[in-house]
PDB file of C-alpha atoms in Angstrom:
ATOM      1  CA  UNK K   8       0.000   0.000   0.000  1.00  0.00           C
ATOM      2  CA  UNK K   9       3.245   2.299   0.120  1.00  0.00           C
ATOM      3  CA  UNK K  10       2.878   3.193  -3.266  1.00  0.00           C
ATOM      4  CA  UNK K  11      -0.553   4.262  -3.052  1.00  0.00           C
ATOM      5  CA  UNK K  12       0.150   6.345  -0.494  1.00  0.00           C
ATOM      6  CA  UNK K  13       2.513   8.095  -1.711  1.00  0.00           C
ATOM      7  CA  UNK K  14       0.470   8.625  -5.064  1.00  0.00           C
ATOM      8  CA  UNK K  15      -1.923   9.900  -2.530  1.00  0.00           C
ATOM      9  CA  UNK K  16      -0.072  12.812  -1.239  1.00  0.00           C
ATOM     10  CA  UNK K  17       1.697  13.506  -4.368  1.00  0.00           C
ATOM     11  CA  UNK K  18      -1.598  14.811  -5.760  1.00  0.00           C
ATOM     12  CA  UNK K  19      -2.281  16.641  -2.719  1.00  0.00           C
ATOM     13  CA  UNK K  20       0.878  18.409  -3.550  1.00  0.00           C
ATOM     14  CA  UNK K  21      -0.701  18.542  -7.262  1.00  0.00           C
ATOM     15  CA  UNK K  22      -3.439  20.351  -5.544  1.00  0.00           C
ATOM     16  CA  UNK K  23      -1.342  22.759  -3.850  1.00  0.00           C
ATOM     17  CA  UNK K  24       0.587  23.567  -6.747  1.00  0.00           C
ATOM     18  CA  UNK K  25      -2.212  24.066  -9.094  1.00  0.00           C
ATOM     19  CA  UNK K  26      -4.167  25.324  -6.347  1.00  0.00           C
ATOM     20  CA  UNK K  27      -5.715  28.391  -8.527  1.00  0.00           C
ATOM     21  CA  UNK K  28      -7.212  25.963 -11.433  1.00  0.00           C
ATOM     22  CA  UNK K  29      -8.813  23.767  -8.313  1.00  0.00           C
ATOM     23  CA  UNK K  30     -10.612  26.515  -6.276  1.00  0.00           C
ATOM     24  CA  UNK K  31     -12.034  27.776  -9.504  1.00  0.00           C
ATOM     25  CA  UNK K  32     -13.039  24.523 -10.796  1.00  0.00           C
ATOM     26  CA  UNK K  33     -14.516  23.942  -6.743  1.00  0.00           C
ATOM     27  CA  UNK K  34     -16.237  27.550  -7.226  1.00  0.00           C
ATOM     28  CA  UNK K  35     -18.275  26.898  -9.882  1.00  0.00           C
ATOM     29  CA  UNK K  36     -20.150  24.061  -8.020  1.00  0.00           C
ATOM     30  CA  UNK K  37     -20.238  26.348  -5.013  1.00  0.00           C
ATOM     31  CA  UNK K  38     -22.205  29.172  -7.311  1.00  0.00           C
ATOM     32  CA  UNK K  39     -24.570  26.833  -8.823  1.00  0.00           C
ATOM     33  CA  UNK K  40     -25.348  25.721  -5.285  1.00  0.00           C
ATOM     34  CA  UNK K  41     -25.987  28.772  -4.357  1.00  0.00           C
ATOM     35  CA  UNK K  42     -28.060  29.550  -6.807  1.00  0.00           C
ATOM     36  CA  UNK K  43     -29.952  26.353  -6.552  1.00  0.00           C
ATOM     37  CA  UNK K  44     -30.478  27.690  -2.571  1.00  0.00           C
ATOM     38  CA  UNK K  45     -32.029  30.455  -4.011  1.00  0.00           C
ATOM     39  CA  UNK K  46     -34.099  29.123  -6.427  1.00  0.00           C
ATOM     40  CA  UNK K  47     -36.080  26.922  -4.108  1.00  0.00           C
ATOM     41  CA  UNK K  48     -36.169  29.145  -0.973  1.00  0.00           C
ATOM     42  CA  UNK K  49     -38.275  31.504  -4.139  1.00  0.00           C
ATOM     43  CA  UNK K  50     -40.380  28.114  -4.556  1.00  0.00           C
ATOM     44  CA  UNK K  51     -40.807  27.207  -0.701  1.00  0.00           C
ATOM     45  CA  UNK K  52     -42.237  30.994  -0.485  1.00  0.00           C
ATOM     46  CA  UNK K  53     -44.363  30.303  -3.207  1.00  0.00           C
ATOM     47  CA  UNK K  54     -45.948  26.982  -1.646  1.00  0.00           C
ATOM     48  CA  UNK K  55     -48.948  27.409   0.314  1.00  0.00           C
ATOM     49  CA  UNK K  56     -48.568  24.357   2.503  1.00  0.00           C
ATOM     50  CA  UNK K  57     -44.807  24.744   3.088  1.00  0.00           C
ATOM     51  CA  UNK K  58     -43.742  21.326   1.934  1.00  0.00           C
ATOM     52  CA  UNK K  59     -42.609  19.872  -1.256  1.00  0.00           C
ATOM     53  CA  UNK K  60     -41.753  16.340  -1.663  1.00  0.00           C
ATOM     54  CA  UNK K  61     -42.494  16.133   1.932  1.00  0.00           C
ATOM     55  CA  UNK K  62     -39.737  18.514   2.582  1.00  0.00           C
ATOM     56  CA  UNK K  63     -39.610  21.416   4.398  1.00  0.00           C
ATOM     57  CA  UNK K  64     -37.723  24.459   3.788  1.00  0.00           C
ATOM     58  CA  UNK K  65     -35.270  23.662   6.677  1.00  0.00           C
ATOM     59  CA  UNK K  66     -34.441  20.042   5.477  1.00  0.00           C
ATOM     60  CA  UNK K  67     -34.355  20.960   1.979  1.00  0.00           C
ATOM     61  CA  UNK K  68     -31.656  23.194   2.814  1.00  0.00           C
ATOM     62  CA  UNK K  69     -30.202  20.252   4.431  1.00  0.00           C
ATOM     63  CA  UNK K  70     -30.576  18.243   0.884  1.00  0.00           C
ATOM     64  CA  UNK K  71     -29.135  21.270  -0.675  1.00  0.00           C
ATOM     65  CA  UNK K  72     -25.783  20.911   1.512  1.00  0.00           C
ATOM     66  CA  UNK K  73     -25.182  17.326   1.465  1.00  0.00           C
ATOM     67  CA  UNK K  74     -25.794  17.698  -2.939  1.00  0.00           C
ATOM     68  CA  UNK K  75     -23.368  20.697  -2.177  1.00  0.00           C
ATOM     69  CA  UNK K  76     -20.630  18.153  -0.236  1.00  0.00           C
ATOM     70  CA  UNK K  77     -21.343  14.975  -2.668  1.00  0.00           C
ATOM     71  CA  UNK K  78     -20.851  17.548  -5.808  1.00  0.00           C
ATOM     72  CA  UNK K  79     -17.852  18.869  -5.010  1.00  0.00           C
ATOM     73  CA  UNK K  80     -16.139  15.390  -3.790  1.00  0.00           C
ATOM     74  CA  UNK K  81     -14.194  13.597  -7.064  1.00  0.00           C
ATOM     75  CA  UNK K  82     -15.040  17.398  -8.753  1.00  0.00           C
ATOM     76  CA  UNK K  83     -14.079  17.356 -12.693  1.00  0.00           C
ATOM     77  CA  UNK K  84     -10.642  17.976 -11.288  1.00  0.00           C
ATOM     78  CA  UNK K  85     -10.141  14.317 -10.737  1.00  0.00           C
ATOM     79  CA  UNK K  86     -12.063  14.134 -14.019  1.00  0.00           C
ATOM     80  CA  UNK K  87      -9.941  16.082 -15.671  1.00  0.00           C
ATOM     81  CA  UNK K  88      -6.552  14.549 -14.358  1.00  0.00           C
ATOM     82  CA  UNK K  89      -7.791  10.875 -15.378  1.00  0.00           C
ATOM     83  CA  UNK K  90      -8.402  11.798 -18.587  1.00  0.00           C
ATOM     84  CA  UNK K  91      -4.917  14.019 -19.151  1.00  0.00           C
ATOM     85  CA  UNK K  92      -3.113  10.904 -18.476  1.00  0.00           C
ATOM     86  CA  UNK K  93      -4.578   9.433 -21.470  1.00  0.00           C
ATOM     87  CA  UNK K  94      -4.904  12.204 -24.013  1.00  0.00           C
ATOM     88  CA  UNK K  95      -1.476  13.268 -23.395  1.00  0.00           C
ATOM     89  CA  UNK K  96       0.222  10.009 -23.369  1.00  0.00           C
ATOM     90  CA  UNK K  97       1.556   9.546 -19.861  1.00  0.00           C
ATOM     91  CA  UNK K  98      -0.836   6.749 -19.403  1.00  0.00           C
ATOM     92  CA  UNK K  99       2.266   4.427 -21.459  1.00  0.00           C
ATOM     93  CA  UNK K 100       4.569   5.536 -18.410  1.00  0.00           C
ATOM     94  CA  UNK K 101       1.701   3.814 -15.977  1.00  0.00           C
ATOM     95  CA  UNK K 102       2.025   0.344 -17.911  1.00  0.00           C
ATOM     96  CA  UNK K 103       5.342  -0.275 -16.894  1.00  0.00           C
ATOM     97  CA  UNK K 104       5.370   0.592 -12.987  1.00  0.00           C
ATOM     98  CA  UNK K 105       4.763  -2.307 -10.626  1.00  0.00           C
ATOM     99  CA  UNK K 106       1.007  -0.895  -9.504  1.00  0.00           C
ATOM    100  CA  UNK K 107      -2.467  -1.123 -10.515  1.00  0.00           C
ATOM    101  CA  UNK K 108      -3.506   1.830 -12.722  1.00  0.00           C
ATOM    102  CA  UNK K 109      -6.921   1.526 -11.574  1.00  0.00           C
ATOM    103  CA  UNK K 110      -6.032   1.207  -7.847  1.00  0.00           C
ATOM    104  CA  UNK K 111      -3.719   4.162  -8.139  1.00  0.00           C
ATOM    105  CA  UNK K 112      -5.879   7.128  -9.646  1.00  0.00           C
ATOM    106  CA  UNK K 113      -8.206   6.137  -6.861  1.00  0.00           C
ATOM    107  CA  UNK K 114      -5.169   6.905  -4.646  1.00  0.00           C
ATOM    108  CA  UNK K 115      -4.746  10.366  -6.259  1.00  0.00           C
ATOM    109  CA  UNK K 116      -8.816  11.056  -5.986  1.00  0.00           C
ATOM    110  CA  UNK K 117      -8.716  10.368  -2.552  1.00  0.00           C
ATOM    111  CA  UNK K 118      -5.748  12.709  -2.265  1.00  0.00           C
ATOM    112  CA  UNK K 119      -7.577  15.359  -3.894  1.00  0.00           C
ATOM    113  CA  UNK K 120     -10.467  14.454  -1.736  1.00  0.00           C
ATOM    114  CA  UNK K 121      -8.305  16.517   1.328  1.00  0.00           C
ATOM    115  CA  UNK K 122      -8.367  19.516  -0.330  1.00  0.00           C
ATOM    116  CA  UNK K 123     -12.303  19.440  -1.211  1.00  0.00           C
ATOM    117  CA  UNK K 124     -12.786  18.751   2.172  1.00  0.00           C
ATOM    118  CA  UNK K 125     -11.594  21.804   3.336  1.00  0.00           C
ATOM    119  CA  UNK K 126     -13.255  23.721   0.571  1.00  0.00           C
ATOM    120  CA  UNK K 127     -16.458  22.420   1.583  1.00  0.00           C
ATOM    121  CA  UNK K 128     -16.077  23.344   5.261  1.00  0.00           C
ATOM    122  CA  UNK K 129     -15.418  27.097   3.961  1.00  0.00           C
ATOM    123  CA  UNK K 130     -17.859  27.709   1.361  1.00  0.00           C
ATOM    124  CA  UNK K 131     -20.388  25.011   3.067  1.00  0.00           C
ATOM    125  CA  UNK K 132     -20.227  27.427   6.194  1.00  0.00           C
ATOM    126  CA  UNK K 133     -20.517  31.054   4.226  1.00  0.00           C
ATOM    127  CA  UNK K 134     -23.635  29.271   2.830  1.00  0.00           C
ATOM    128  CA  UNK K 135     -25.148  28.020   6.052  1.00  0.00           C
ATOM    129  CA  UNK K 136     -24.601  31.403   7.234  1.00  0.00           C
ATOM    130  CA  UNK K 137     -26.038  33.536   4.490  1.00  0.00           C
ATOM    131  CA  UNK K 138     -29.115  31.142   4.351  1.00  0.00           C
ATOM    132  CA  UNK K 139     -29.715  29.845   7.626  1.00  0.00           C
ATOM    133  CA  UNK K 140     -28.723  27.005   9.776  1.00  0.00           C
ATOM    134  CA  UNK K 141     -29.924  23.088   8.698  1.00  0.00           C
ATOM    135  CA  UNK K 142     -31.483  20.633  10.767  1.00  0.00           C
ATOM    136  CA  UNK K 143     -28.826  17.651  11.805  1.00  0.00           C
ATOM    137  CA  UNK K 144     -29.131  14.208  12.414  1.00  0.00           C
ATOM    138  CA  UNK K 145     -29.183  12.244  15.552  1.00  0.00           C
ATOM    139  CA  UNK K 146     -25.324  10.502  16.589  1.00  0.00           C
ATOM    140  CA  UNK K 147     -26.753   7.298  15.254  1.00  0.00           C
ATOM    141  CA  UNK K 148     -28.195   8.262  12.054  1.00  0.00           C
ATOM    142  CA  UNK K 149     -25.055  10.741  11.770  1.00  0.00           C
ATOM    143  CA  UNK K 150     -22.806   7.361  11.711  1.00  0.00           C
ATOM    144  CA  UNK K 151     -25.145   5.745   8.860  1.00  0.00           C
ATOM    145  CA  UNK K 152     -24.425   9.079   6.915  1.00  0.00           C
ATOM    146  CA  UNK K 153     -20.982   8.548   7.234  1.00  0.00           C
ATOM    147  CA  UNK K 154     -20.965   5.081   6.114  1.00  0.00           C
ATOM    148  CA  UNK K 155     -23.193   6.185   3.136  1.00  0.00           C
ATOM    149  CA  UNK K 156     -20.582   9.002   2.383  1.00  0.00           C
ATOM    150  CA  UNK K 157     -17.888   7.181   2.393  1.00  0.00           C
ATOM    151  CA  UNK K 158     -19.889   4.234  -0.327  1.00  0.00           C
ATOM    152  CA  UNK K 159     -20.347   7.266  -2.642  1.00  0.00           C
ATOM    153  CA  UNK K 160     -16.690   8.350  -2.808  1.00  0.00           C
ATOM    154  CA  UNK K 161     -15.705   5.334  -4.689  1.00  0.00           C
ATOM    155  CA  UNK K 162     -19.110   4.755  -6.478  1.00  0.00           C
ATOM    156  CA  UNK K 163     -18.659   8.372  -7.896  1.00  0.00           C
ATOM    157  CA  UNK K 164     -14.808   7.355  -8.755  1.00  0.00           C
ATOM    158  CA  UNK K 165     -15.619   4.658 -10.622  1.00  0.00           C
ATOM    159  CA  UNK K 166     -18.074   6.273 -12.814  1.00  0.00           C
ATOM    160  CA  UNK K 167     -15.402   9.104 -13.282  1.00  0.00           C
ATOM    161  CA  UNK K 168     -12.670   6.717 -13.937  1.00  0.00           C
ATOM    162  CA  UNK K 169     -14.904   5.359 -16.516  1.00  0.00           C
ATOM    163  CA  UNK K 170     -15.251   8.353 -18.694  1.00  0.00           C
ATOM    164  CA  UNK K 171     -11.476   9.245 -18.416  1.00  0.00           C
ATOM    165  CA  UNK K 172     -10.928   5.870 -20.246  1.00  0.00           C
ATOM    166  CA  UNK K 173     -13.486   6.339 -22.916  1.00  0.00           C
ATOM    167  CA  UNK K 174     -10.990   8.953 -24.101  1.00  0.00           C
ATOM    168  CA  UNK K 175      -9.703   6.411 -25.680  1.00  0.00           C
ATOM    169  CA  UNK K 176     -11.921   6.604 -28.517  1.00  0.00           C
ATOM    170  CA  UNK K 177     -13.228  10.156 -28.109  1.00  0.00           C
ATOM    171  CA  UNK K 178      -9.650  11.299 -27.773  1.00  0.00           C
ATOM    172  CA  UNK K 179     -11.359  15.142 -25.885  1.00  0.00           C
ATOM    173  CA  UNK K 180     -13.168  14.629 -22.618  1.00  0.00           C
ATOM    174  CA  UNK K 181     -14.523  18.140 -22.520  1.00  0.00           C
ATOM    175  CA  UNK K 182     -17.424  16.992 -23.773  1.00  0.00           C
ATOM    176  CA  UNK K 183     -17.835  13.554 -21.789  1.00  0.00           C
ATOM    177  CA  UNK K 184     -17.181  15.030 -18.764  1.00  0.00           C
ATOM    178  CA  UNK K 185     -20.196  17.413 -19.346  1.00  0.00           C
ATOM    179  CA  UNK K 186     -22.420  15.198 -20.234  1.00  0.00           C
ATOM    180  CA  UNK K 187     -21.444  12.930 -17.054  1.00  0.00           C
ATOM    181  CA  UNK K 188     -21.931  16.257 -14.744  1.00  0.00           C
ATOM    182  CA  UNK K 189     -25.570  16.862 -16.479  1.00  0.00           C
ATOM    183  CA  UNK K 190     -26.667  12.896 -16.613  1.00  0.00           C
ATOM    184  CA  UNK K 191     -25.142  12.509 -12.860  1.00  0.00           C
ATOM    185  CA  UNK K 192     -26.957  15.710 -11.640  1.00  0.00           C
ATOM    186  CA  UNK K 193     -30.659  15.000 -12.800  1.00  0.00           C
ATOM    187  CA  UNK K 194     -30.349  10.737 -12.063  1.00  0.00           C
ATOM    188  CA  UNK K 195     -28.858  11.575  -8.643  1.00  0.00           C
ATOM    189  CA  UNK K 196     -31.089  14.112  -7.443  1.00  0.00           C
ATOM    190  CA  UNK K 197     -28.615  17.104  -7.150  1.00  0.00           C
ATOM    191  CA  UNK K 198     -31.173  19.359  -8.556  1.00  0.00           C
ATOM    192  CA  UNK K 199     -34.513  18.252  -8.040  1.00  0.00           C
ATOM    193  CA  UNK K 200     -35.372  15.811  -5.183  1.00  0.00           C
ATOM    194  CA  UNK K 201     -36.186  12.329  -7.148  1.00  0.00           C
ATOM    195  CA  UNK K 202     -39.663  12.261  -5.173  1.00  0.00           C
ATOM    196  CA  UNK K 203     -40.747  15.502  -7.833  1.00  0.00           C
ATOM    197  CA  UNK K 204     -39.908  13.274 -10.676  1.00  0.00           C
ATOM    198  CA  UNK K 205     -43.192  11.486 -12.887  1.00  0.00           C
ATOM    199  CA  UNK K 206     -42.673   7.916 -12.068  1.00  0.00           C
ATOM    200  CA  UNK K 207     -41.066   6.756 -15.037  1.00  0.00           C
ATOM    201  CA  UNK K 208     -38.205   8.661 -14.603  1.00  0.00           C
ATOM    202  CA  UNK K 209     -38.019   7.634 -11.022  1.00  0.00           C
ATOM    203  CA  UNK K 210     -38.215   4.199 -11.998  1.00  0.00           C
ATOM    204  CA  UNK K 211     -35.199   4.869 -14.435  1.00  0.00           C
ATOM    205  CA  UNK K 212     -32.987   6.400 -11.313  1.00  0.00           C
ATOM    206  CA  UNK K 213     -33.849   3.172  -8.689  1.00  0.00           C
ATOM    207  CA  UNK K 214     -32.279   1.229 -11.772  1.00  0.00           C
ATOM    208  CA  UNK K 215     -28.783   3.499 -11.893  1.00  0.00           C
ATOM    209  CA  UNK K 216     -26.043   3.844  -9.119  1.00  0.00           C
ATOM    210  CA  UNK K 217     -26.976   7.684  -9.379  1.00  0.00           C
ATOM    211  CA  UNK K 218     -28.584   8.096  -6.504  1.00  0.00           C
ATOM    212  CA  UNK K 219     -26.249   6.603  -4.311  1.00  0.00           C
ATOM    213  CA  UNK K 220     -24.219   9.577  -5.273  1.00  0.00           C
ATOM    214  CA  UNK K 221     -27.044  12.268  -3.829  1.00  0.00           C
ATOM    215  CA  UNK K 222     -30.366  10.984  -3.240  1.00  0.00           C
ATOM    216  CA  UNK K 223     -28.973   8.123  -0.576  1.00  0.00           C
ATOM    217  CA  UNK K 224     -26.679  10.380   1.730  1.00  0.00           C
ATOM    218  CA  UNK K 225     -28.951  13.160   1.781  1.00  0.00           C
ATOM    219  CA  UNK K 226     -32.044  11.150   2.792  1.00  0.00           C
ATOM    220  CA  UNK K 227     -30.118   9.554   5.270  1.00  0.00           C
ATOM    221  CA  UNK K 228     -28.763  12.515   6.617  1.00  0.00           C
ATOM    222  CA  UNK K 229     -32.510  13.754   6.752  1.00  0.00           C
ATOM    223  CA  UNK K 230     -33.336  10.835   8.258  1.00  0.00           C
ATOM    224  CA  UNK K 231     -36.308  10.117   5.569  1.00  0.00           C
ATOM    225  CA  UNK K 232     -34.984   6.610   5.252  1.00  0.00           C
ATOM    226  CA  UNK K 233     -33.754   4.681   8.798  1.00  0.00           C
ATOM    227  CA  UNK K 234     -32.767   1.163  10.156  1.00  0.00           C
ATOM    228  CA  UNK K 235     -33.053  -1.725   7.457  1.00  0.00           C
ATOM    229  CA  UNK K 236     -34.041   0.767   4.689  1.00  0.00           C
ATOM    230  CA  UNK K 237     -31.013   2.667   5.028  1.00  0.00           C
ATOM    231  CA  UNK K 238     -28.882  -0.404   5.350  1.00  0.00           C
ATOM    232  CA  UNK K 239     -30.378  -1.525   2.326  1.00  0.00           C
ATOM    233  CA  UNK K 240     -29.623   1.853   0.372  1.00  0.00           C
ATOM    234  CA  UNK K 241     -25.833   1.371   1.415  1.00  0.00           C
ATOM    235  CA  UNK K 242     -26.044  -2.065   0.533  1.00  0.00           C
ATOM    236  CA  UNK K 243     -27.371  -0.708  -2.947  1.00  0.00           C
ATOM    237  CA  UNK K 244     -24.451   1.616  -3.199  1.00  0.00           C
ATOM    238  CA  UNK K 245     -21.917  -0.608  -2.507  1.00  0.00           C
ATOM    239  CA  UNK K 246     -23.537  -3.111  -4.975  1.00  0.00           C
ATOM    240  CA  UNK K 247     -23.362  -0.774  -8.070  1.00  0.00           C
ATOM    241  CA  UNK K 248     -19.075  -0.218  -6.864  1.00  0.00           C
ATOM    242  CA  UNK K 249     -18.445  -3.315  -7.040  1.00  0.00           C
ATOM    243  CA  UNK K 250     -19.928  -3.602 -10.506  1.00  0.00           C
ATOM    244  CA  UNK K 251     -18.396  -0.107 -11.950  1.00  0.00           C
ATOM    245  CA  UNK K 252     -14.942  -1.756 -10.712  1.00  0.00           C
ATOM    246  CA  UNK K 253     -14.892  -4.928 -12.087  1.00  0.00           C
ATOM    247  CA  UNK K 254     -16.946  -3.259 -15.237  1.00  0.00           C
ATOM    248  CA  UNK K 255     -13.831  -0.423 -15.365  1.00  0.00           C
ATOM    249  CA  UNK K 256     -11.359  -3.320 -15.096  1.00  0.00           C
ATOM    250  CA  UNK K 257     -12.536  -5.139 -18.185  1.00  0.00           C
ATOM    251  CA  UNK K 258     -12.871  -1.942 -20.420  1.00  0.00           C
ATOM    252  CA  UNK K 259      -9.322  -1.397 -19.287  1.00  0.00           C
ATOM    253  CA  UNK K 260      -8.277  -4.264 -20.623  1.00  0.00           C
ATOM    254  CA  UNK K 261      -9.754  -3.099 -24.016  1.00  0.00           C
ATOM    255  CA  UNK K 262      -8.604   0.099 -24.217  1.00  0.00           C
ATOM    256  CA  UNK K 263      -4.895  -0.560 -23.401  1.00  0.00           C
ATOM    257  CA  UNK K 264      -5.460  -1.971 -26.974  1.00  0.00           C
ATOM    258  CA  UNK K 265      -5.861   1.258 -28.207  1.00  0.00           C
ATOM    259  CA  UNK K 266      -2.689   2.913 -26.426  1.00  0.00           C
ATOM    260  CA  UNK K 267      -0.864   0.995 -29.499  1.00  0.00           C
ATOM    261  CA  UNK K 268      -2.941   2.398 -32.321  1.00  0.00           C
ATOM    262  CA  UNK K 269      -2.665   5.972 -31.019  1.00  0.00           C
ATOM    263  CA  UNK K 270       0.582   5.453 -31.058  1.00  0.00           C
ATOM    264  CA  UNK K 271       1.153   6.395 -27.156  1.00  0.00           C
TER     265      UNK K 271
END
């Protein structure tokens, strides 16, 4: 595990160094939060009973935080650095050190995962204060969260990782990495609570690991979902890793293929 490690703080040093191009990239989730906190305190104001998706103002601003948190973890600066590696060649480099290539840009997400941290306890407090404060859960409930949280960091790696390796063929992930960030946002729930969706398109998120990414934590955290449900959610999250892994493993496999006809 040494090597991982040390992958591990070598991109927190990446983060450091490049610290500019990371707190931008970190900013603009923060300012379409905030406008998202806007948006639905208008609609709250506008609902006569006070409630939407049996939500109240206070815990949707709680929903709003944890899409906040979730968002910015594995932000399209981890996107961006998986898919550099194999636009620019450097990916060759990987095939000949003694480590897993899969098992080591998870190293340098969670790396990278230290400094979003700390951007989300700054901006996550400047918006708790500018809006209001957010209801929290119970100790117990609080330790289910956490479990959940942690499930979602490499659920929402994996489905990065996966679209930094279709650049294979695309050879540009501009474009794949918006169209994850749109696709992830409405099948998660970062926008709209999945309860406000018809039931088709509800029926289409249950069947994707998107909402283990959002929709999960956040009820949790709310405490919409308890005991053997929530268990069951985790399990669900933890299901849909395991399957992105072994799923990213085999299309690894294919795409090294490629490294030789681009001539990496």
């Amino acid at each position: 595990m040494r090597p991982y490690r040390s992958l591990a703080r070598m991109a927190w040093s990446t983060v450091l160094v490049y610290r500019g191009e990371f707190l931008l990239q970190l900013a603009g989730v923060a300012v379409q939060t905030v406008a998202l906190f806007a948006v639905w305190r208008a609609l709250f104001a506008a609902e006569p009973g006070g409630e939407m998706a049996g939500l109240s103002w206070e815990q949707m601003k709680a929903y709003l935080f944890i899409a906040f948190l979730t968002g910015t973890l594995l932000s399209s600066f981890t996107d961006g650095q998986i898919a550099v590696r194999v636009l620019d060649g450097s990916v060759a480099l990987d095939l000949v050190r003694p480590i897993d290539y899969q098992l080591a840009r998870f190293a340098e997400s969670v790396g990278y995962l230290v400094g979003e941290l700390f951007v989300v306890a700054v901006m996550g407090s400047v918006l708790l204060v500018a809006f209001g404060g957010m209801p929290l859960p119970d100790p117990a409930q609080a330790g289910v969260f956490l479990l959940s949280l942690a499930a979602m960091v490499p659920l929402k790696f994996a489905l990065v990782y996966l679209v930094g390796l279709a650049c294979f063929w695309t050879g540009n992930f501009h474009g794949l990495s918006l169209s994850r960030v749109a696709i992830t946002n409405i099948l998660s729930g970062a926008l709209v609570p999945i309860a406000l969706y018809p039931g088709w398109l509800q029926t289409i998120c249950a069947w994707s690991p998107f909402p283990g990414i959002v929709s999960t934590p956040a009820l949790i955290f709310l405490g919409q979902v308890r005991g053997a449900e929530s268990m069951c959610l985790i399990g669900t999250q933890l299901l849909w890793v395991a399957v992105l892994w072994i799923g990213a493993r085999l299309l690894w496999r294919v795409a090294v293929r490629r490294l030789v006809v681009h001539g990496g």
